[in-house]
Every structure is written in structure tokens, then in C-alpha cells.
Short mmCIF file of C-alpha atoms and ligand atoms in Angstrom, two decimals:
data_model
loop_
_atom_site.label_atom_id
_atom_site.label_comp_id
_atom_site.label_asym_id
_atom_site.label_seq_id
_atom_site.Cartn_x
_atom_site.Cartn_y
_atom_site.Cartn_z
CA MET N 1 23.70 -29.27 -15.44
CA LYS N 2 21.96 -30.57 -12.31
CA ALA N 3 18.19 -30.27 -11.85
CA VAL N 4 15.59 -31.87 -9.59
CA ALA N 5 12.79 -33.49 -11.58
CA VAL N 6 9.66 -35.50 -11.06
CA PHE N 7 8.73 -38.36 -13.45
CA PRO N 8 4.98 -38.73 -13.08
CA GLU N 9 4.75 -41.85 -15.27
CA GLU N 10 7.48 -43.70 -13.34
CA ARG N 11 6.40 -42.16 -10.07
CA ALA N 12 10.01 -41.10 -9.40
CA LEU N 13 11.70 -37.96 -8.12
CA ARG N 14 15.48 -37.54 -8.62
CA LEU N 15 18.38 -35.43 -9.81
CA VAL N 16 18.70 -35.30 -13.62
CA ASP N 17 21.37 -34.04 -15.98
CA HIS N 18 19.42 -31.43 -17.94
CA ARG N 19 20.65 -29.62 -21.07
CA GLU N 20 22.23 -26.19 -20.48
CA PRO N 21 19.87 -23.28 -21.21
CA ALA N 22 20.95 -20.86 -23.95
CA ILE N 23 19.76 -17.50 -25.36
CA LEU N 24 17.48 -18.34 -28.33
CA ALA N 25 15.56 -15.07 -28.75
CA PRO N 26 16.62 -11.42 -28.38
CA GLY N 27 14.50 -11.02 -25.22
CA ASP N 28 15.96 -14.08 -23.45
CA VAL N 29 17.97 -14.00 -20.21
CA VAL N 30 20.08 -16.81 -18.73
CA VAL N 31 19.95 -16.88 -14.96
CA LYS N 32 22.16 -18.67 -12.40
CA VAL N 33 19.90 -20.00 -9.69
CA LEU N 34 20.79 -19.04 -6.13
CA ASP N 35 17.83 -20.04 -3.93
CA VAL N 36 14.65 -22.03 -4.54
CA GLY N 37 11.96 -22.21 -1.85
CA PHE N 38 9.41 -24.96 -1.75
CA CYS N 39 5.83 -25.21 -0.48
CA GLY N 40 2.79 -27.44 -0.31
CA THR N 41 2.36 -27.33 -4.06
CA ASP N 42 5.82 -28.82 -4.53
CA ARG N 43 5.03 -31.58 -2.05
CA GLU N 44 1.82 -32.34 -3.93
CA ILE N 45 3.84 -32.59 -7.15
CA ALA N 46 6.50 -34.71 -5.43
CA ALA N 47 3.74 -37.07 -4.32
CA PHE N 48 2.50 -37.31 -7.99
CA ARG N 49 -0.88 -35.77 -7.09
CA THR N 50 -0.49 -32.77 -9.35
CA GLY N 51 1.98 -31.25 -11.83
CA SER N 52 2.54 -31.98 -15.54
CA PRO N 53 5.80 -32.00 -17.58
CA PRO N 54 6.21 -30.06 -20.85
CA THR N 55 4.76 -32.10 -23.70
CA ASP N 56 8.22 -32.98 -25.11
CA SER N 57 9.67 -34.18 -21.78
CA PRO N 58 9.16 -37.29 -19.62
CA TYR N 59 9.93 -35.21 -16.51
CA LEU N 60 9.08 -31.85 -14.91
CA ILE N 61 11.83 -29.81 -13.24
CA LEU N 62 10.43 -28.63 -9.91
CA GLY N 63 10.62 -25.19 -8.29
CA HIS N 64 8.53 -22.08 -8.74
CA GLU N 65 9.88 -19.87 -5.92
CA ALA N 66 13.30 -18.74 -7.08
CA LEU N 67 15.97 -16.10 -6.77
CA GLY N 68 18.80 -15.92 -9.30
CA GLU N 69 21.63 -13.84 -10.70
CA VAL N 70 21.66 -12.84 -14.36
CA LEU N 71 24.50 -14.42 -16.37
CA GLU N 72 23.74 -13.36 -19.94
CA VAL N 73 21.09 -11.27 -21.75
CA GLY N 74 19.77 -11.28 -25.32
CA SER N 75 20.40 -8.37 -27.73
CA SER N 76 17.08 -6.55 -27.03
CA VAL N 77 17.18 -6.72 -23.21
CA ARG N 78 17.70 -3.29 -21.60
CA ARG N 79 16.04 -3.41 -18.17
CA ILE N 80 18.25 -6.18 -16.77
CA ARG N 81 22.04 -6.64 -16.89
CA PRO N 82 24.46 -9.45 -16.07
CA GLY N 83 25.08 -9.54 -12.31
CA ASP N 84 21.57 -8.29 -11.42
CA LEU N 85 19.48 -10.31 -8.94
CA VAL N 86 16.11 -11.33 -10.32
CA VAL N 87 12.99 -13.21 -9.24
CA PRO N 88 10.93 -14.95 -11.96
CA THR N 89 7.14 -14.93 -11.99
CA VAL N 90 5.44 -18.31 -12.43
CA ARG N 91 2.63 -18.18 -15.00
CA ARG N 92 3.24 -17.97 -18.73
CA PRO N 93 0.58 -17.08 -21.36
CA CYS N 94 -1.56 -19.50 -23.35
CA ARG N 95 -1.39 -19.46 -27.16
CA HIS N 96 -4.99 -18.50 -27.91
CA GLU N 97 -5.40 -15.38 -30.04
CA THR N 98 -8.75 -14.77 -28.34
CA CYS N 99 -7.39 -14.80 -24.77
CA ARG N 100 -7.38 -11.09 -23.97
CA ALA N 101 -5.59 -11.59 -20.68
CA CYS N 102 -2.62 -13.49 -22.11
CA ARG N 103 -2.39 -11.20 -25.15
CA MET N 104 -2.11 -8.28 -22.72
CA GLY N 105 0.72 -10.06 -20.88
CA ARG N 106 -1.53 -10.92 -17.93
CA PRO N 107 -1.63 -14.75 -17.76
CA ASP N 108 -2.73 -14.39 -14.11
CA PHE N 109 -6.19 -13.73 -15.64
CA CYS N 110 -5.90 -16.31 -18.48
CA LEU N 111 -9.32 -16.99 -19.99
CA SER N 112 -8.61 -20.32 -21.70
CA GLY N 113 -7.04 -22.07 -18.71
CA GLU N 114 -4.27 -23.30 -21.01
CA TYR N 115 -1.53 -21.13 -19.45
CA SER N 116 1.55 -22.89 -18.22
CA GLN N 117 3.20 -22.48 -14.82
CA ARG N 118 6.93 -22.95 -14.41
CA GLY N 119 7.66 -25.89 -12.10
CA ILE N 120 3.98 -26.84 -11.90
CA LYS N 121 2.12 -27.14 -15.19
CA ASP N 122 3.55 -27.85 -18.67
CA ALA N 123 6.80 -25.90 -18.16
CA HIS N 124 10.05 -26.67 -16.33
CA GLY N 125 10.70 -24.97 -13.01
CA PHE N 126 13.76 -23.28 -11.54
CA LEU N 127 15.27 -26.01 -9.35
CA ALA N 128 18.30 -26.37 -11.62
CA GLU N 129 21.69 -24.75 -11.76
CA ARG N 130 20.54 -22.33 -14.48
CA PHE N 131 17.42 -21.41 -16.43
CA CYS N 132 16.44 -19.24 -19.37
CA ASP N 133 13.41 -16.97 -19.55
CA ASP N 134 12.08 -13.90 -21.36
CA ALA N 135 13.18 -10.71 -19.57
CA ARG N 136 9.56 -9.59 -19.12
CA TRP N 137 9.00 -12.41 -16.63
CA LEU N 138 11.97 -11.41 -14.45
CA GLN N 139 11.72 -8.87 -11.66
CA PRO N 140 14.91 -7.10 -10.53
CA VAL N 141 15.73 -7.32 -6.80
CA PRO N 142 18.04 -4.97 -4.81
CA ARG N 143 21.25 -6.60 -3.64
CA GLU N 144 20.45 -5.98 0.04
CA LEU N 145 17.56 -8.45 -0.24
CA ARG N 146 19.86 -11.31 -1.35
CA ASP N 147 19.16 -13.45 1.77
CA VAL N 148 15.37 -13.04 1.85
CA ALA N 149 14.28 -12.46 -1.77
CA VAL N 150 13.37 -16.17 -2.07
CA LEU N 151 10.28 -15.11 -0.08
CA THR N 152 9.08 -12.90 -2.95
CA GLN N 153 6.80 -15.46 -4.61
CA PRO N 154 4.96 -16.49 -1.37
CA LEU N 155 4.65 -12.82 -0.40
CA SER N 156 3.32 -12.01 -3.90
CA ILE N 157 0.30 -14.23 -3.10
CA ALA N 158 -0.47 -12.11 -0.06
CA GLU N 159 0.09 -8.93 -2.13
CA THR N 160 -2.38 -10.15 -4.74
CA ALA N 161 -4.99 -10.84 -2.06
CA ILE N 162 -4.49 -7.44 -0.41
CA ALA N 163 -4.60 -5.55 -3.72
CA GLU N 164 -7.93 -7.22 -4.53
CA LEU N 165 -9.18 -6.47 -1.02
CA ASP N 166 -8.42 -2.75 -1.54
CA GLN N 167 -10.19 -2.91 -4.89
CA VAL N 168 -13.33 -4.47 -3.41
CA GLN N 169 -13.48 -2.15 -0.41
CA LYS N 170 -13.67 0.85 -2.71
CA ARG N 171 -17.36 -0.11 -2.74
CA LEU N 172 -17.74 1.27 0.82
CA PRO N 173 -19.33 4.74 0.75
CA TRP N 174 -16.69 6.22 3.07
CA SER N 175 -13.73 5.02 0.96
CA ALA N 176 -14.20 8.16 -1.15
CA LEU N 177 -13.47 10.19 2.02
CA GLY N 178 -9.90 8.90 1.93
CA GLU N 179 -10.42 6.17 4.50
CA THR N 180 -8.50 3.52 2.60
CA GLY N 181 -6.01 0.89 3.68
CA GLY N 182 -6.19 -0.82 7.05
CA SER N 183 -5.97 2.05 9.47
CA GLY N 184 -7.77 0.97 12.63
CA LYS N 185 -9.30 -2.09 10.92
CA ARG N 186 -9.14 -5.60 12.28
CA ALA N 187 -7.61 -8.50 10.33
CA LEU N 188 -7.64 -12.13 11.41
CA VAL N 189 -4.98 -14.30 9.77
CA LEU N 190 -5.81 -18.01 9.76
CA GLY N 191 -2.69 -20.20 9.77
CA ALA N 192 0.93 -19.58 10.68
CA GLY N 193 2.92 -20.84 7.67
CA PRO N 194 5.11 -18.56 5.53
CA VAL N 195 2.25 -17.06 3.48
CA ALA N 196 0.29 -16.37 6.71
CA LEU N 197 3.20 -14.67 8.45
CA LEU N 198 4.20 -12.68 5.37
CA GLY N 199 0.55 -11.69 4.90
CA ALA N 200 0.44 -10.61 8.53
CA MET N 201 3.48 -8.36 7.99
CA ALA N 202 1.90 -6.83 4.87
CA LEU N 203 -1.32 -6.16 6.80
CA VAL N 204 0.51 -4.63 9.77
CA VAL N 205 2.44 -2.19 7.57
CA ARG N 206 -0.90 -1.09 6.08
CA GLY N 207 -2.24 -0.21 9.50
CA TYR N 208 -4.38 -3.25 10.30
CA LYS N 209 -4.65 -4.57 13.84
CA VAL N 210 -3.61 -8.18 13.16
CA THR N 211 -4.40 -11.36 15.06
CA ILE N 212 -2.88 -14.65 13.89
CA TYR N 213 -4.97 -17.71 14.73
CA SER N 214 -3.07 -21.01 14.55
CA HIS N 215 -3.89 -24.65 15.12
CA ALA N 216 -0.22 -25.38 15.86
CA GLY N 217 1.26 -24.62 19.29
CA ARG N 218 2.84 -21.33 20.38
CA GLY N 219 6.68 -21.56 20.23
CA GLU N 220 8.76 -19.39 17.93
CA LYS N 221 5.84 -18.45 15.67
CA ALA N 222 4.17 -16.66 18.62
CA GLU N 223 7.41 -14.82 19.34
CA PHE N 224 7.71 -13.86 15.69
CA ALA N 225 4.15 -12.55 15.60
CA GLU N 226 4.67 -10.42 18.68
CA SER N 227 7.94 -9.03 17.24
CA ILE N 228 5.98 -7.62 14.25
CA GLY N 229 3.22 -6.23 16.48
CA ALA N 230 0.60 -8.90 15.79
CA GLN N 231 -1.31 -10.88 18.38
CA PHE N 232 -0.92 -14.68 18.30
CA VAL N 233 -3.70 -16.99 19.54
CA THR N 234 -3.76 -20.76 19.28
CA ALA N 235 -6.82 -22.92 18.87
CA GLU N 236 -5.84 -24.64 22.08
CA GLU N 237 -5.96 -21.36 24.04
CA GLU N 238 -9.22 -20.10 22.65
CA LYS N 239 -12.13 -21.18 20.45
CA LEU N 240 -12.51 -19.00 17.37
CA GLN N 241 -16.03 -18.10 18.46
CA THR N 242 -14.84 -16.68 21.79
CA LEU N 243 -11.90 -14.90 20.13
CA ALA N 244 -14.20 -13.35 17.52
CA GLY N 245 -16.52 -12.28 20.34
CA HIS N 246 -13.95 -10.12 22.12
CA LEU N 247 -11.95 -8.93 19.10
CA GLY N 248 -14.91 -6.93 17.89
CA ARG N 249 -15.75 -6.60 14.19
CA ILE N 250 -13.38 -8.54 11.95
CA ASP N 251 -12.97 -6.58 8.71
CA VAL N 252 -10.73 -9.05 6.92
CA MET N 253 -10.06 -12.75 7.25
CA PHE N 254 -6.87 -13.86 5.53
CA GLU N 255 -7.01 -17.62 5.04
CA ALA N 256 -3.56 -19.24 4.64
CA THR N 257 -4.16 -22.77 5.84
CA GLY N 258 -4.72 -24.51 2.48
CA ALA N 259 -8.45 -23.83 2.78
CA THR N 260 -9.06 -26.32 5.56
CA PRO N 261 -12.66 -26.99 6.72
CA ASP N 262 -12.00 -25.14 9.98
CA ALA N 263 -10.71 -22.04 8.19
CA LEU N 264 -13.72 -21.98 5.83
CA ALA N 265 -16.17 -22.45 8.72
CA ALA N 266 -14.53 -19.44 10.38
CA MET N 267 -16.25 -17.29 7.77
CA GLU N 268 -19.20 -17.30 10.16
CA HIS N 269 -17.29 -14.86 12.38
CA LEU N 270 -16.44 -12.33 9.64
CA GLY N 271 -17.88 -8.92 10.37
CA ARG N 272 -20.33 -6.79 8.40
CA ASN N 273 -19.03 -5.63 4.99
CA GLY N 274 -16.05 -7.93 5.57
CA VAL N 275 -13.84 -9.65 3.05
CA TYR N 276 -12.63 -13.24 3.24
CA LEU N 277 -9.40 -13.77 1.36
CA LEU N 278 -8.58 -17.31 0.30
CA THR N 279 -4.84 -17.77 -0.36
CA GLY N 280 -4.65 -21.55 -0.01
CA ILE N 281 -5.77 -24.25 -2.35
CA PRO N 282 -7.47 -27.18 -0.67
CA GLY N 283 -5.32 -30.32 -0.94
CA ARG N 284 -6.86 -33.37 -2.54
CA ARG N 285 -8.07 -34.71 0.75
CA GLY N 286 -11.54 -35.46 -0.48
CA ALA N 287 -14.89 -33.82 0.31
CA PHE N 288 -15.75 -32.22 3.61
CA THR N 289 -18.97 -30.95 5.06
CA LEU N 290 -19.85 -27.30 5.70
CA ASP N 291 -23.25 -25.74 6.30
CA ALA N 292 -23.19 -23.81 3.05
CA GLY N 293 -26.75 -22.52 3.45
CA PHE N 294 -25.90 -20.95 6.81
CA LEU N 295 -22.65 -19.40 5.52
CA LEU N 296 -24.22 -18.02 2.34
CA HIS N 297 -27.19 -16.60 4.26
CA GLY N 298 -24.74 -14.75 6.52
CA MET N 299 -22.76 -13.49 3.53
CA VAL N 300 -25.81 -11.98 1.88
CA GLN N 301 -27.13 -10.46 5.12
CA ARG N 302 -23.77 -8.92 6.03
CA ASN N 303 -22.55 -7.74 2.57
CA GLN N 304 -19.55 -10.03 2.64
CA VAL N 305 -17.23 -10.89 -0.24
CA ILE N 306 -15.02 -13.95 -0.73
CA ILE N 307 -12.03 -13.66 -3.07
CA GLY N 308 -9.61 -16.41 -4.00
CA PRO N 309 -6.61 -14.75 -5.65
CA VAL N 310 -3.50 -16.97 -5.61
CA HIS N 311 -2.14 -16.12 -9.06
CA PRO N 312 0.11 -13.11 -8.76
CA SER N 313 0.82 -10.65 -11.57
CA ALA N 314 4.23 -9.13 -12.27
CA GLU N 315 2.95 -6.09 -10.39
CA ALA N 316 2.26 -8.21 -7.29
CA PHE N 317 5.87 -9.47 -7.49
CA ARG N 318 7.11 -5.89 -7.62
CA ALA N 319 4.91 -4.99 -4.61
CA ALA N 320 6.38 -7.98 -2.79
CA ILE N 321 9.94 -6.95 -3.52
CA GLN N 322 9.16 -3.43 -2.30
CA ASP N 323 7.53 -4.76 0.87
CA LEU N 324 10.46 -7.09 1.61
CA GLY N 325 12.61 -3.97 1.72
CA LEU N 326 10.08 -2.22 3.94
CA PHE N 327 9.85 -5.22 6.34
CA SER N 328 13.64 -5.42 6.51
CA ARG N 329 13.91 -1.80 7.57
CA ARG N 330 11.00 -1.90 10.01
CA TRP N 331 11.86 -5.26 11.62
CA PRO N 332 15.58 -5.93 11.08
CA GLY N 333 16.32 -9.63 11.34
CA ALA N 334 12.65 -10.76 11.19
CA LEU N 335 12.48 -12.08 7.60
CA PRO N 336 15.45 -14.52 7.89
CA ARG N 337 13.62 -16.13 10.83
CA LEU N 338 10.93 -17.35 8.41
CA ILE N 339 13.49 -19.43 6.49
CA ALA N 340 14.51 -22.88 7.72
CA ASN N 341 18.09 -24.13 7.25
CA ARG N 342 19.10 -24.11 3.64
CA ILE N 343 19.81 -27.48 2.02
CA SER N 344 21.88 -28.42 -1.05
CA ILE N 345 20.44 -29.47 -4.44
CA ASP N 346 21.67 -33.03 -3.81
CA GLU N 347 19.55 -33.20 -0.64
CA ALA N 348 16.46 -31.72 -2.34
CA PRO N 349 14.79 -34.91 -3.73
CA GLU N 350 14.63 -36.40 -0.22
CA ALA N 351 13.52 -33.13 1.40
CA PHE N 352 10.44 -32.87 -0.85
CA ARG N 353 9.10 -36.05 0.70
CA GLN N 354 9.50 -34.89 4.31
CA PRO N 355 6.75 -33.14 6.26
CA THR N 356 7.04 -29.37 6.60
CA SER N 357 8.37 -27.63 9.71
CA GLY N 358 6.14 -24.62 9.07
CA LEU N 359 9.08 -22.43 8.09
CA LYS N 360 10.03 -21.72 4.43
CA ARG N 361 12.38 -24.49 3.27
CA VAL N 362 14.99 -23.38 0.79
CA VAL N 363 17.40 -25.16 -1.52
CA ALA N 364 20.65 -23.18 -1.84
CA VAL N 365 21.64 -24.03 -5.42
CA ALA N 366 24.60 -21.62 -5.49
CA ASP N 367 26.17 -18.92 -3.26
ZN1 ZN V 401 4.88 -22.18 -3.65
ZN1 ZN V 402 -4.67 -17.23 -21.77
#
């Protein structure tokens, strides 16, 4: 079958003829791949800056954001049946007996660091015609989300961040009075890529007043933001300092820029008791300068917390699937606007080398 693979040693990226997956254990499921989204991590892998193949393979099959349809299930699988739509999670457990997280089925909190990640680290990804996985790593998706469920994995990153935010803000003395969630609170989303816009939607449905701050121009992103009830401000229109001045207290900053120096410096404008959520991983662009002493002083003085959760659990995937349904009902037609034109698997190797348009790019592997 066809798959798109990167050969780090050869520094090559191309279509390969990969062996067909088969059920080997009673918990296995064979899935026909429908859509695979790609993001900055894939482009980093395609540029040979990160990513590692399984130990027995010269290449790594790309793709960690997938939607598929179940073809065949092993004898012990009950929860999932052939014909069901499923989204796979990405991380798989390490082998260490002493890793409590992985032994509890929670590789998102792996203690040894020797977890694998499908399509990224030591395990093949999903950009192939079919793949096999254990049923416990597959999340069922309702049929009506067929066209947008490829957004589950990027949204699961935002869900992870927001779940941790809720956890942290239980520290506030008034949370016990039932004042939870975002009702009346102010969130500033930094960036306007898919994770930023999905995160903005998730914050709006939780009651936050959301402003999206982008370094790119206005255009269709601004229109999208307004359609979901968020404000859209560009760096060209307003300096962050002035914006922060008239927004009032910013309770949450949701960073989705790839942790750029500008986004990190924005921490200075976070309000008292605020939380700064990092959802991007800085690219390997080298060191940059920030006045850490000034930022840390402010953090301590103002009771602020920084969290960097980008490794979603199965529960975060389930929350994402549920929210995709909610977003589709609340804003019909909005989610498909986050997806750029779908391309075929034959066009994929070339597409990984091209710069991003800012929308989610998707390979349509099958209909
Ligand atoms: Zn991704
Ligand atoms: Zn582990």
C-alpha cells in the first residue's frame, strides 16, 4: 500500500510501498485512512530537523492527525466495529515497568521520556492507505463529523491546555463558590493558526470574552473570528501594550504561535492570578533574548502560572470530539472554513515542503 515516508539518513521524502497492516493481537484494529492533517511538526520532520523512524525501519511514515474508518477488529474488541469512524491518539507507552504513567495507560505523562509518538518518534504515522493499532488508542467519532474530524488532534491540544487551566484555577478562593469556567473572564489568544482558532472556539463556548491577536493581516481570519463572537486585532493595528491597556485584566493568555519571542514577551501583560498556556513548541530557530528577570518578577508578584501542555490524553481527544459537535451546532459551516483544499496522497510529499497558508492542510487519502 501507499504511504508517505521520510528517510532521515538519505534526507529524502517520498511515497513508499509499505507492507499491509494486519491484526496480530486480539485488541488490534485495522483502519482505512480517510483524512490526514499536517502541521508545523510535520514540516520540521520533512525538513529532517526532528522525527525518528522505528528502530527496524530506514524510514518514518509521516502523519499524526488522522481520521479513518474501521475495516477489521480483533477478537477481543467490543467498543469499536467495522464501519465506525475513529481518530487515533498519538503517544504510545514506554516499556519501563517503573513508569507509573505508561503502566496506567497515560503516556501523555510518561516519566521515562521513552514513549513513542506515531508519525513523529520511533513509530510509523498514519499517512498511509491503512494502519493497525490497539483499540484503546482509537476514539470513535459520530458520522456527522466526517468532514471536520481531522481537526480532532489539533483541538485536543487546546482541550488539554484548557483542562489544565481549569485545574489550576481551582486554587482561587472563589472557585469553591461555583465560579468556574470562563464566564465573564478575558482570554487573549496569541496567533491565528488552526490551534489558535480552535482554542478560541473552545474558550468562547466556555464563556470567555476572547480576543485573537495576530501578526498576520486581517483577511478571512478576522471574518472567521467575528463569526464565532471573538474580537480580532492585528499587530499592525495595535501594539499589544495598548491593547492590553484597554482590554482590562487578561485572565488567560493562550499562546499558539510556536512560542515565538513576541508571544513569550506578551506574558508581561497577563493579569493578576492569570494563567499563560503554551501550546506551541519553539522551532529550532536558535536562542532569543527575553528579560527573564523582569518576567519572573512579575509572575511572582501577580500569582501567575505558566503551563505547557501539548500532549493530549485520550480524554482530551474525547473532549475535542464532543466540542467539534458543539461548534458545528453553534456555528454551522464554521469548522470547514479552517481546512484548506484537500490534496491527494501523491501530492503530499511536495506539499510538506511548501510554506503554510495558515489554514489546516489535509491529505484526502480516501473518500
Ligand atoms: Zn500536528
Ligand atoms: Zn513511560
